[in-house]
Coordinates of C-alpha atoms in Angstrom, one line a residue:
M20 CA -0.1 -0.3 -0.1
A21 CA 1.0 3.3 -0.3
E22 CA 1.8 6.2 1.3
G23 CA -0.1 8.4 2.1
A24 CA 0.4 12.9 3.1
D25 CA 0.0 12.3 7.2
G26 CA 2.2 8.7 7.4
E27 CA -1.4 6.4 6.5
E28 CA -1.1 3.7 4.8
E29 CA -3.7 4.8 1.5
I30 CA -5.9 2.1 0.9
Q31 CA -5.7 1.1 -3.5
F32 CA -8.9 0.4 -5.1
L33 CA -8.9 -2.0 -8.3
R34 CA -10.6 0.1 -11.7
T35 CA -11.5 -0.7 -14.9
D36 CA -7.8 0.0 -17.3
D37 CA -6.0 -1.2 -14.2
Q38 CA -3.4 -4.7 -15.8
V39 CA -4.3 -7.6 -13.0
V40 CA -3.2 -11.4 -13.2
L41 CA -5.7 -13.9 -10.7
Q42 CA -4.0 -15.2 -8.5
C43 CA -5.0 -18.5 -6.1
T44 CA -3.4 -21.0 -3.4
A45 CA -3.2 -24.5 -3.5
S46 CA -2.2 -27.7 -0.7
I47 CA -0.6 -30.0 -1.9
L48 CA 1.3 -32.7 -0.6
K49 CA 0.1 -30.6 2.7
E50 CA 2.2 -27.2 0.9
Q51 CA 1.0 -24.5 -0.3
I52 CA 2.1 -23.0 -3.5
K53 CA 1.0 -19.6 -5.2
L54 CA -0.6 -19.8 -8.4
C55 CA -1.5 -17.2 -11.6
L56 CA -4.5 -18.3 -14.2
S57 CA -2.7 -18.2 -16.9
C58 CA -3.5 -18.4 -21.3
E59 CA -1.3 -19.0 -24.2
G60 CA -4.6 -18.1 -26.8
F61 CA -2.5 -18.5 -29.6
G62 CA -3.0 -22.7 -30.8
N63 CA -4.7 -23.2 -27.5
R64 CA -7.6 -21.3 -26.0
L65 CA -8.4 -23.5 -22.9
C66 CA -6.9 -21.5 -19.5
F67 CA -3.9 -23.1 -17.2
L68 CA -2.6 -22.1 -14.5
E69 CA 1.4 -20.9 -14.3
T70 CA 3.3 -21.7 -10.8
T71 CA 4.2 -18.3 -8.7
S72 CA 5.6 -19.5 -4.8
N73 CA 9.4 -19.9 -6.3
A74 CA 9.3 -17.4 -8.2
Q75 CA 13.4 -16.3 -7.1
N76 CA 14.3 -19.3 -8.1
V77 CA 12.1 -19.9 -11.3
P78 CA 10.9 -16.1 -12.6
P79 CA 7.0 -17.4 -13.8
D80 CA 5.6 -16.4 -17.2
L81 CA 3.9 -13.1 -16.2
A82 CA 3.9 -12.6 -20.0
I83 CA 0.6 -15.0 -20.6
C84 CA -0.4 -13.7 -17.2
C85 CA -2.1 -10.7 -17.6
F86 CA -5.8 -9.7 -17.5
I87 CA -7.0 -5.8 -18.4
L88 CA -10.0 -5.2 -16.8
E89 CA -11.3 -3.5 -19.9
Q90 CA -14.5 -3.2 -18.2
S91 CA -17.2 -3.4 -15.3
L92 CA -21.1 -2.4 -15.0
S93 CA -24.0 -3.3 -13.4
V94 CA -25.8 -7.0 -14.4
R95 CA -28.8 -4.4 -14.2
A96 CA -27.4 -3.0 -17.3
L97 CA -25.3 -5.7 -18.3
Q98 CA -29.0 -7.6 -19.2
E99 CA -30.7 -3.8 -20.5
M100 CA -27.2 -3.7 -22.9
L101 CA -26.8 -7.7 -24.2
S102 CA -31.4 -7.9 -24.6
N103 CA -30.9 -4.4 -26.6
S104 CA -27.7 -5.9 -28.6
S105 CA -27.7 -8.4 -32.3
V106 CA -25.9 -11.4 -31.6
D107 CA -23.4 -10.3 -34.6
E108 CA -23.2 -6.7 -32.7
A109 CA -20.1 -5.0 -31.6
V110 CA -21.8 -3.0 -28.5
D111 CA -21.2 0.3 -27.9
L112 CA -19.4 -0.8 -24.1
D113 CA -18.7 3.0 -23.5
K114 CA -22.1 4.1 -24.2
W115 CA -23.5 1.3 -21.2
S116 CA -20.8 1.7 -18.6
S117 CA -22.1 5.7 -18.9
Q118 CA -25.8 5.6 -19.3
G119 CA -25.9 2.0 -17.4
G120 CA -24.4 1.5 -14.3
G121 CA -21.1 1.6 -15.0
S122 CA -17.8 2.2 -12.7
R123 CA -13.8 3.3 -13.4
T124 CA -13.5 1.6 -9.7
L125 CA -15.0 -1.7 -9.5
L126 CA -17.9 -3.2 -7.3
Y127 CA -18.9 -5.0 -5.6
G128 CA -21.6 -7.1 -7.4
H129 CA -21.3 -5.6 -10.8
A130 CA -20.4 -7.8 -14.0
I131 CA -16.8 -7.2 -15.2
L132 CA -15.1 -8.1 -18.5
L133 CA -11.5 -8.8 -18.6
K134 CA -9.2 -9.1 -22.0
H135 CA -6.0 -11.0 -21.7
T136 CA -3.4 -9.6 -22.4
H137 CA -1.3 -10.8 -25.2
S138 CA -3.7 -12.0 -26.9
N139 CA -6.4 -9.5 -26.8
M140 CA -9.0 -12.2 -26.0
Y141 CA -11.1 -11.9 -23.9
L142 CA -11.4 -14.8 -21.2
S143 CA -14.6 -16.9 -21.0
C144 CA -16.9 -19.3 -20.0
L145 CA -17.1 -22.4 -22.7
T146 CA -19.0 -24.7 -23.2
T147 CA -17.0 -28.3 -23.8
S148 CA -14.9 -29.9 -20.2
R149 CA -12.5 -30.9 -19.7
S150 CA -13.1 -32.8 -16.4
L151 CA -13.0 -36.8 -16.3
T152 CA -15.3 -36.4 -12.5
D153 CA -17.2 -33.3 -12.3
K154 CA -19.7 -33.4 -15.7
L155 CA -21.3 -30.4 -14.5
A156 CA -18.3 -28.5 -15.1
F157 CA -17.6 -26.4 -18.4
D158 CA -14.0 -25.0 -18.4
V159 CA -12.3 -21.4 -18.1
G160 CA -10.4 -20.8 -21.7
L161 CA -10.9 -17.3 -24.2
Q162 CA -13.3 -16.1 -26.8
E163 CA -11.8 -13.6 -29.8
D164 CA -14.4 -11.4 -29.2
S165 CA -17.4 -10.0 -25.9
T166 CA -20.4 -10.6 -27.8
G167 CA -22.9 -12.4 -25.4
E168 CA -22.9 -13.2 -21.7
A169 CA -20.4 -16.4 -21.8
C170 CA -17.4 -13.8 -21.4
W171 CA -19.0 -11.7 -18.3
W172 CA -18.1 -12.7 -14.7
T173 CA -19.7 -10.7 -11.2
I174 CA -17.2 -10.4 -8.6
H175 CA -18.1 -11.0 -4.8
P176 CA -16.7 -10.9 -1.2
A177 CA -15.3 -13.6 -0.2
S178 CA -14.6 -11.7 3.1
K179 CA -17.7 -11.0 5.2
Q180 CA -16.5 -7.3 6.1
R181 CA -17.0 -6.4 2.8
S182 CA -20.0 -6.5 1.0
E183 CA -22.5 -5.6 -1.7
G184 CA -21.8 -3.1 -4.1
E185 CA -18.7 -1.6 -1.5
K186 CA -15.6 -1.0 -3.6
V187 CA -13.7 -3.9 -4.6
R188 CA -9.7 -3.4 -2.6
V189 CA -6.3 -5.0 -3.3
G190 CA -5.7 -7.2 -2.1
D191 CA -9.2 -8.6 -1.8
D192 CA -9.8 -12.1 -1.7
L193 CA -12.5 -12.6 -4.5
I194 CA -15.3 -15.2 -6.0
L195 CA -16.0 -15.0 -9.3
V196 CA -19.6 -16.0 -10.4
S197 CA -19.4 -16.5 -14.6
V198 CA -22.8 -14.2 -15.7
S199 CA -23.9 -17.8 -18.8
S200 CA -23.4 -20.4 -16.1
E201 CA -23.8 -18.8 -13.0
R202 CA -21.1 -20.9 -12.3
Y203 CA -17.7 -20.2 -9.9
L204 CA -13.8 -19.2 -11.8
H205 CA -12.5 -22.8 -9.5
L206 CA -9.0 -24.1 -9.3
S207 CA -10.4 -27.3 -10.2
Y208 CA -7.6 -31.5 -8.7
A209 CA -11.1 -33.4 -10.4
S210 CA -8.8 -34.6 -13.2
G211 CA -5.5 -35.4 -11.7
D212 CA -4.0 -32.5 -12.8
L213 CA -4.5 -28.3 -11.0
M214 CA -6.5 -26.9 -13.6
V215 CA -9.5 -24.3 -14.5
D216 CA -12.5 -24.7 -15.2
A217 CA -16.2 -23.0 -14.1
S218 CA -17.9 -25.1 -11.8
F219 CA -20.3 -25.4 -8.7
M220 CA -17.0 -25.6 -6.0
Q221 CA -15.8 -22.1 -5.1
T222 CA -12.5 -20.8 -6.1
L223 CA -10.9 -17.3 -3.3
W224 CA -9.0 -15.7 -6.0
T225 CA -7.0 -12.2 -5.3
M226 CA -6.3 -9.8 -8.3
T227 CA -3.3 -7.9 -8.8
P228 CA -2.4 -5.0 -10.4
V229 CA 0.1 -5.2 -13.1
M230 CA 0.0 -1.7 -13.9
S231 CA -2.9 1.4 -13.3
G232 CA -4.0 3.1 -17.4
C233 CA -4.8 6.1 -16.2
E234 CA -1.1 6.1 -13.8
L235 CA 1.2 5.4 -17.5
A236 CA 3.0 8.4 -18.2
E237 CA 3.1 7.7 -22.4
G238 CA 7.3 7.5 -23.7
F239 CA 8.7 6.3 -20.3
L240 CA 10.4 2.8 -19.8
V241 CA 7.8 0.0 -17.5
G242 CA 8.5 -3.3 -16.6
G243 CA 6.7 -6.1 -19.2
Y244 CA 6.5 -4.6 -22.0
V245 CA 9.1 -5.9 -25.2
L246 CA 12.1 -3.4 -26.0
R247 CA 15.8 -3.3 -27.9
L248 CA 18.9 -3.1 -25.7
F249 CA 20.6 0.1 -28.8
H250 CA 24.6 1.0 -28.2
G251 CA 26.5 3.4 -30.4
H252 CA 23.5 5.9 -31.1
M253 CA 20.8 3.1 -32.4
D254 CA 24.6 1.2 -35.4
E255 CA 24.1 -2.3 -33.4
C256 CA 22.2 -3.3 -30.7
L257 CA 22.2 -6.6 -27.8
A258 CA 21.1 -9.8 -29.4
I259 CA 21.8 -13.5 -30.1
P260 CA 23.1 -15.5 -33.3
C261 CA 20.6 -16.2 -36.5
A262 CA 18.4 -20.1 -35.8
D263 CA 21.1 -21.3 -38.2
Q264 CA 24.0 -21.1 -35.0
G265 CA 22.9 -23.5 -33.7
D266 CA 21.9 -24.1 -29.9
D267 CA 25.0 -24.1 -28.1
Q268 CA 25.7 -20.3 -30.0
R269 CA 22.4 -19.1 -29.6
R270 CA 23.2 -19.3 -25.7
V271 CA 25.5 -15.7 -25.8
A272 CA 24.6 -12.6 -26.1
H273 CA 26.6 -10.2 -28.3
Y274 CA 26.7 -7.0 -29.8
E275 CA 25.7 -6.3 -33.8
G276 CA 24.5 -3.6 -35.9
G277 CA 22.6 -3.7 -39.7
A278 CA 19.0 -5.9 -40.2
V279 CA 19.4 -7.4 -37.0
C280 CA 18.0 -4.0 -35.4
S281 CA 14.5 -5.0 -37.4
H282 CA 15.0 -9.2 -36.8
A283 CA 12.8 -11.0 -33.5
R284 CA 15.7 -12.3 -32.8
S285 CA 16.8 -8.6 -30.8
L286 CA 13.7 -8.2 -28.5
W287 CA 13.8 -8.5 -24.9
R288 CA 11.5 -7.9 -22.0
L289 CA 12.3 -6.9 -18.0
E290 CA 11.0 -8.5 -16.1
P291 CA 10.1 -7.1 -12.1
L292 CA 11.3 -9.1 -9.2
R293 CA 8.2 -9.0 -8.3
I294 CA 5.0 -10.0 -9.3
A295 CA 2.8 -6.7 -8.1
W296 CA 3.3 -4.1 -10.3
S297 CA 5.5 -5.5 -12.4
G298 CA 3.9 -3.3 -14.9
G299 CA 5.4 0.1 -12.8
H300 CA 8.4 2.2 -14.1
I301 CA 11.2 1.1 -13.8
K302 CA 13.9 3.3 -11.1
W303 CA 17.6 3.6 -11.2
G304 CA 18.7 0.7 -9.4
Q305 CA 15.6 -1.3 -9.4
S306 CA 15.9 -5.5 -9.9
F307 CA 14.9 -7.2 -13.1
R308 CA 15.2 -10.0 -15.0
V309 CA 15.6 -10.3 -18.6
R310 CA 14.0 -11.8 -21.0
H311 CA 15.0 -13.5 -24.8
I312 CA 11.9 -13.3 -26.0
T313 CA 12.4 -15.8 -29.4
T314 CA 13.7 -18.3 -26.7
G315 CA 12.8 -17.6 -23.4
R316 CA 15.7 -18.4 -22.1
Y317 CA 17.4 -15.4 -19.2
L318 CA 21.0 -13.4 -19.4
F319 CA 22.7 -15.0 -16.3
L320 CA 25.9 -14.6 -14.3
D321 CA 27.7 -18.3 -15.0
E322 CA 31.0 -18.2 -12.7
E323 CA 33.2 -20.0 -15.0
K324 CA 31.4 -19.4 -18.4
G325 CA 30.2 -15.6 -17.8
L326 CA 27.3 -14.0 -19.1
L327 CA 24.5 -16.4 -20.8
L328 CA 21.7 -17.3 -22.0
V329 CA 20.0 -20.2 -19.7
D330 CA 16.2 -21.5 -19.2
P331 CA 13.9 -20.1 -16.9
E332 CA 14.5 -23.5 -14.9
K333 CA 18.2 -21.8 -13.4
A334 CA 18.2 -18.3 -13.9
N335 CA 17.9 -18.1 -10.1
S336 CA 17.3 -14.3 -9.4
K337 CA 21.2 -13.6 -8.3
M338 CA 22.9 -14.8 -10.4
S339 CA 20.4 -13.3 -13.3
A340 CA 19.1 -9.5 -11.5
F341 CA 20.3 -6.6 -13.1
C342 CA 19.5 -3.5 -13.0
F343 CA 20.7 0.3 -14.5
R344 CA 22.3 2.6 -13.3
I345 CA 22.8 6.8 -14.8
S346 CA 26.7 6.0 -14.2
K347 CA 29.4 4.3 -12.9
E348 CA 30.9 6.3 -10.9
K349 CA 28.1 7.5 -9.0
I350 CA 25.6 4.5 -7.7
E351 CA 22.9 4.7 -4.7
V352 CA 24.2 2.4 -2.1
A353 CA 19.9 2.6 0.1
Q354 CA 18.3 0.7 -1.8
K355 CA 14.9 2.8 -3.4
R356 CA 12.1 2.0 -0.7
D357 CA 9.2 0.1 -2.8
V358 CA 5.8 1.8 -3.6
E359 CA 2.4 0.2 -4.2
G360 CA 1.5 1.5 -7.1
M361 CA 2.9 3.1 -10.8
G362 CA 5.9 5.2 -9.5
I363 CA 7.4 7.6 -10.6
P364 CA 8.9 7.6 -14.2
E365 CA 12.3 8.1 -14.6
I366 CA 13.7 6.2 -17.3
K367 CA 12.7 7.5 -21.5
Y368 CA 12.8 5.5 -24.5
G369 CA 15.0 6.6 -26.8
E370 CA 16.2 9.0 -24.3
S371 CA 17.9 7.5 -21.4
M372 CA 21.7 6.7 -21.2
C373 CA 21.3 3.3 -19.4
F374 CA 24.4 1.3 -18.0
V375 CA 23.6 -2.2 -17.7
Q376 CA 25.0 -4.0 -13.5
H377 CA 25.1 -7.6 -13.0
V378 CA 22.9 -6.7 -9.3
S379 CA 25.0 -9.6 -7.3
S380 CA 28.3 -9.3 -8.5
G381 CA 28.3 -5.4 -8.9
L382 CA 29.8 -6.3 -12.7
W383 CA 29.4 -4.3 -16.0
L384 CA 27.5 -5.1 -19.6
T385 CA 30.1 -4.1 -21.7
Y386 CA 32.3 -6.0 -24.9
A387 CA 34.3 -8.3 -25.8
A388 CA 37.3 -6.9 -28.0
V389 CA 37.2 -8.5 -31.3
D390 CA 40.2 -10.3 -33.4
A391 CA 41.0 -9.4 -36.6
K392 CA 39.7 -12.5 -38.5
S393 CA 36.5 -12.1 -37.2
A394 CA 35.9 -8.9 -38.5
R395 CA 37.1 -9.3 -42.2
L396 CA 34.4 -12.5 -41.9
G397 CA 31.6 -10.7 -41.8
P398 CA 29.2 -7.9 -40.3
L399 CA 31.3 -6.6 -36.4
K400 CA 29.6 -8.7 -33.7
R401 CA 31.1 -8.4 -30.4
K402 CA 29.9 -10.7 -27.1
A403 CA 28.6 -9.1 -24.2
I404 CA 30.7 -9.8 -21.3
L405 CA 30.6 -8.9 -17.8
H406 CA 33.3 -7.4 -16.3
K407 CA 34.2 -4.9 -13.3
E408 CA 34.7 -1.8 -15.1
G409 CA 34.1 -2.1 -18.8
H410 CA 34.4 0.7 -21.2
M411 CA 33.3 4.5 -21.4
D412 CA 30.4 4.0 -24.7
D413 CA 28.4 1.1 -22.2
A414 CA 25.4 3.5 -21.9
L415 CA 22.3 1.6 -24.0
T416 CA 18.7 3.1 -24.9
V417 CA 15.8 1.0 -24.8
A418 CA 13.7 1.4 -27.5
R419 CA 9.9 0.1 -27.5
S420 CA 9.5 -2.1 -29.8
Q421 CA 5.5 -2.6 -31.5
T422 CA 3.0 -3.9 -30.7
E423 CA 3.2 -6.2 -33.4
E424 CA 6.6 -7.0 -33.1
S425 CA 6.2 -8.6 -29.2
Q426 CA 3.3 -10.4 -30.6
A427 CA 4.9 -12.2 -33.0
A428 CA 8.4 -12.9 -30.6
R429 CA 6.3 -15.1 -29.0
M430 CA 4.3 -16.6 -31.1
I431 CA 7.9 -17.7 -32.3
Y432 CA 8.6 -18.6 -29.0
S433 CA 5.0 -20.9 -27.9
T434 CA 5.6 -22.3 -31.7
T435 CA 8.9 -23.4 -32.1
G436 CA 8.6 -24.9 -29.0
L437 CA 5.1 -27.0 -29.9
F438 CA 7.0 -28.2 -32.9
N439 CA 10.3 -29.3 -31.3
Q440 CA 8.1 -31.3 -29.0
F441 CA 6.6 -32.9 -32.1
I442 CA 9.0 -33.5 -34.3
K443 CA 11.1 -35.6 -30.9
G444 CA 7.3 -37.2 -30.4
L445 CA 8.0 -38.1 -34.3
D446 CA 12.1 -38.6 -34.1
A447 CA 11.6 -41.5 -30.8
L448 CA 9.4 -43.6 -33.4
S449 CA 11.9 -43.8 -35.3
G450 CA 9.9 -44.8 -38.0
K451 CA 11.4 -48.5 -38.2
N452 CA 10.4 -49.8 -34.8
K453 CA 6.9 -50.3 -33.9
S454 CA 6.3 -49.6 -30.2
A455 CA 4.0 -50.8 -27.7
N456 CA 4.0 -47.5 -26.0
P457 CA 3.7 -45.2 -28.4
P458 CA 5.1 -41.4 -27.1
S459 CA 2.3 -38.9 -26.2
M460 CA 2.2 -36.5 -28.9
P461 CA 1.2 -32.9 -28.9
M462 CA -1.6 -33.9 -32.2
D463 CA -4.3 -31.7 -30.3
A464 CA -2.2 -29.4 -30.1
V465 CA -0.4 -29.0 -33.0
V466 CA -3.7 -29.0 -35.4
L467 CA -5.0 -25.5 -32.7
S468 CA -2.0 -24.0 -33.5
L469 CA -1.1 -24.5 -37.2
Q470 CA -4.9 -23.5 -37.8
D471 CA -3.8 -20.5 -36.4
L472 CA -1.0 -20.1 -37.7
I473 CA -2.0 -20.2 -41.1
F474 CA -5.3 -17.4 -40.8
Y475 CA -2.2 -15.1 -38.9
F476 CA -1.3 -15.2 -42.4
R477 CA -3.9 -15.0 -43.7
P478 CA -3.7 -12.3 -47.0
P479 CA -6.1 -9.0 -47.1
E480 CA -9.2 -9.0 -48.0
E481 CA -9.7 -8.4 -52.0
E482 CA -12.3 -5.3 -50.7
L483 CA -11.0 -4.3 -49.0
E484 CA -9.2 0.3 -50.5
H485 CA -6.0 0.3 -52.2
E486 CA -4.7 2.1 -48.9
D487 CA -5.1 -0.8 -46.6
K488 CA -4.9 -3.2 -48.5
Q489 CA -1.2 -1.9 -49.0
F490 CA -1.1 -1.0 -45.4
K491 CA -2.3 -5.2 -44.5
L492 CA -0.2 -6.5 -47.5
R493 CA 3.6 -4.6 -45.5
S494 CA 2.2 -6.1 -42.5
L495 CA 1.9 -9.2 -43.4
K496 CA 5.6 -8.9 -45.3
N497 CA 7.0 -8.8 -41.3
R498 CA 5.6 -11.2 -40.2
Q499 CA 7.0 -13.7 -42.4
N500 CA 10.1 -12.0 -42.6
L501 CA 10.1 -12.0 -38.4
F502 CA 8.9 -15.7 -38.7
Q503 CA 11.6 -16.9 -41.6
E504 CA 15.2 -15.1 -39.8
E505 CA 13.7 -17.8 -36.7
G506 CA 14.3 -20.8 -38.4
M507 CA 9.7 -21.3 -39.1
I508 CA 10.3 -22.8 -42.6
T509 CA 13.3 -24.6 -41.8
L510 CA 11.7 -26.7 -38.9
V511 CA 8.0 -26.6 -41.0
L512 CA 10.5 -28.7 -43.4
D513 CA 11.5 -30.7 -40.6
C514 CA 8.2 -32.0 -39.5
I515 CA 6.5 -32.6 -42.8
D516 CA 10.4 -34.8 -43.8
R517 CA 9.4 -37.4 -40.1
L518 CA 5.3 -37.2 -41.5
N519 CA 6.8 -38.2 -44.7
V520 CA 8.0 -41.3 -43.9
Y521 CA 4.2 -42.6 -43.0
N522 CA 2.3 -43.9 -45.8
T523 CA -0.7 -43.3 -45.4
A524 CA -2.5 -43.0 -41.9
A525 CA -2.8 -46.8 -41.1
H526 CA 1.1 -46.8 -41.8
F527 CA 1.4 -43.8 -39.1
S528 CA -1.2 -45.7 -36.8
E529 CA 1.1 -48.2 -36.5
Y530 CA 4.0 -46.5 -35.1
A531 CA 1.7 -43.7 -33.2
G532 CA -1.0 -45.1 -32.4
E533 CA -4.8 -45.3 -34.3
E534 CA -5.8 -41.8 -31.6
A535 CA -2.9 -40.0 -33.2
A536 CA -3.3 -41.5 -36.8
E537 CA -7.0 -40.1 -37.5
S538 CA -4.9 -36.4 -36.9
W539 CA -1.5 -37.1 -39.3
K540 CA -3.6 -36.8 -43.3
E541 CA -4.7 -33.2 -41.5
I542 CA -1.2 -32.1 -39.6
V543 CA 0.7 -33.1 -43.0
N544 CA -2.0 -31.1 -45.1
L545 CA -1.4 -28.0 -42.2
L546 CA 2.0 -28.1 -43.2
Y547 CA 2.2 -27.4 -47.0
E548 CA -0.3 -25.3 -46.4
L549 CA 1.6 -23.3 -43.4
L550 CA 4.8 -23.2 -45.1
A551 CA 2.5 -21.9 -48.4
S552 CA 1.2 -18.7 -45.9
L553 CA 4.9 -18.1 -45.4
I554 CA 6.3 -17.3 -48.5
R555 CA 3.1 -16.6 -50.2
G556 CA 4.2 -13.2 -52.0
N557 CA 7.6 -12.7 -50.6
R558 CA 10.2 -12.3 -53.1
A559 CA 11.9 -13.0 -50.4
N560 CA 11.4 -15.6 -48.7
C561 CA 10.0 -18.0 -52.5
A562 CA 14.5 -16.9 -53.1
L563 CA 15.6 -19.1 -49.9
F564 CA 13.0 -21.4 -50.4
C565 CA 14.3 -22.4 -54.5
D566 CA 16.0 -24.7 -53.2
N567 CA 14.2 -27.4 -51.5
L568 CA 12.1 -27.2 -54.7
D569 CA 12.6 -30.7 -56.5
W570 CA 12.4 -32.7 -52.4
L571 CA 9.1 -30.7 -52.4
V572 CA 7.5 -32.2 -55.8
S573 CA 8.9 -35.6 -54.6
K574 CA 7.0 -34.9 -51.2
L575 CA 3.9 -34.0 -53.1
D576 CA 4.3 -36.6 -55.4
R577 CA 4.1 -39.2 -51.6
L578 CA 1.4 -36.8 -50.9
E579 CA -1.2 -37.6 -54.2
A580 CA -0.6 -40.6 -54.1
S581 CA -1.6 -41.6 -50.9
S582 CA -4.4 -39.0 -51.0
G583 CA -5.8 -39.8 -54.2
I584 CA -6.1 -35.2 -55.2
S585 CA -3.2 -33.4 -57.0
G586 CA -0.3 -32.5 -53.6
R587 CA 0.9 -30.4 -56.9
M588 CA -2.4 -28.6 -57.8
V589 CA -3.6 -27.8 -54.9
W590 CA -0.2 -27.0 -53.5
F591 CA 0.8 -24.1 -56.5
E592 CA -3.2 -22.6 -56.4
L593 CA -2.6 -21.7 -52.4
I594 CA 1.0 -20.1 -53.0
L595 CA -0.6 -18.2 -56.0

């Protein structure tokens, strides 16, 4: 809580436009663990739970846990709004908020709309059910728009000290009820795993504020945003090697100039160590982790190897905490007191010169000298290191990425992980040795991910005005380039190559089982369609793909033989 002028704690209330995470606790083996409601949004609409109990040692993925309190209406106003709106009509929320009992401050008994920050979808009670034991429970996930009752939740106090109509305080225990199903948002153990559903059983939730839209100062650095770290007046930025350099090489960061400054491999996110108000204004000297977006890894001081990128499981706060300093000479030793809220804006995008210091060791982020041989081989790349003194020009400026870039980078991270898991499962089958217990493969998740990616790369509608169409075409090309630069085309080709070992779905079922075989043909066709979407209308990507044309034709001939359709014709129609 923040302090008022008289030194007493100032009570904080939740308001619309606040960004929050929904937290709850669970008892497992007599141990209390804290969890956040989370959802990927792309490829998987279902909500799941992100553990936050061990946040000092394993950073939680808060990027997909955040929701915006987009709207709050009285239940009566909500019912009037829904009854006066047709099924397909876009609802004017602002009109009903101002005329029909809406409130900037959340009130108990009101209905709220929670918008998932990463995917721009809405938290909803779905009509499906995963529960094996609770036949009356529904799944909770994301809905693409805010039509209907399914995405509205009424908010109620869990304590008798609060009453309906009272303002919702930060830190209160809450009960959320789905308007459409009249079921509670519930932490479930019913299917053997921790999951979230809409059930007749209650769970207490806490809405922890991450960011306040009302207090956000435009142009100043806040936690959780995706950005680039520029060195030398934006001549070069901090990045990792290209996707074709191999996994070991991609664990080393370096400074690089040129085209990389628009690539996804130069995108990072600053993650303050605490959850509450982690999206507040970053202060000088405030500790944060630095996460690389497309790999999900963190900058880390390895005592033997120096500065590396490590997986989240190894990114303990002692070795992965960094901070910004205004200079190397004048360093505040006294820690600034944590204040609830957004804090005072201090670091400005594109203007503030920031020296990066590793908190526990006191070492500075700097660069190693370049040997003459490597300088002659290609573009100048200087390895990023930590040093007790460094160079005079070590200061960086921060530049916020475009929303589409950050969204694409997260999709690259999630789909790359899923496709690599799929490839490992296919490799375990080997195509040679039948197994009585075939490995579990995420077939349904792969199908959903492929469908979403194909939609993401869809061409603009023909009937659009010329300027709008050109804008959408440029945006599409940027998305294609971001994915190609991170090796997505190669990854799709690897999946196709492994699936084409099998002639038919029946052949695949002999190795992977009948359940997996049901999706074999659909996945093969979707992979070809995604491949076409990645290169359609993009000369650079098409040129890169020319070397694989003979390989593709041979694979399409196999598809034609197994499916009875002209695979080549279908595919070439897709890219035209």
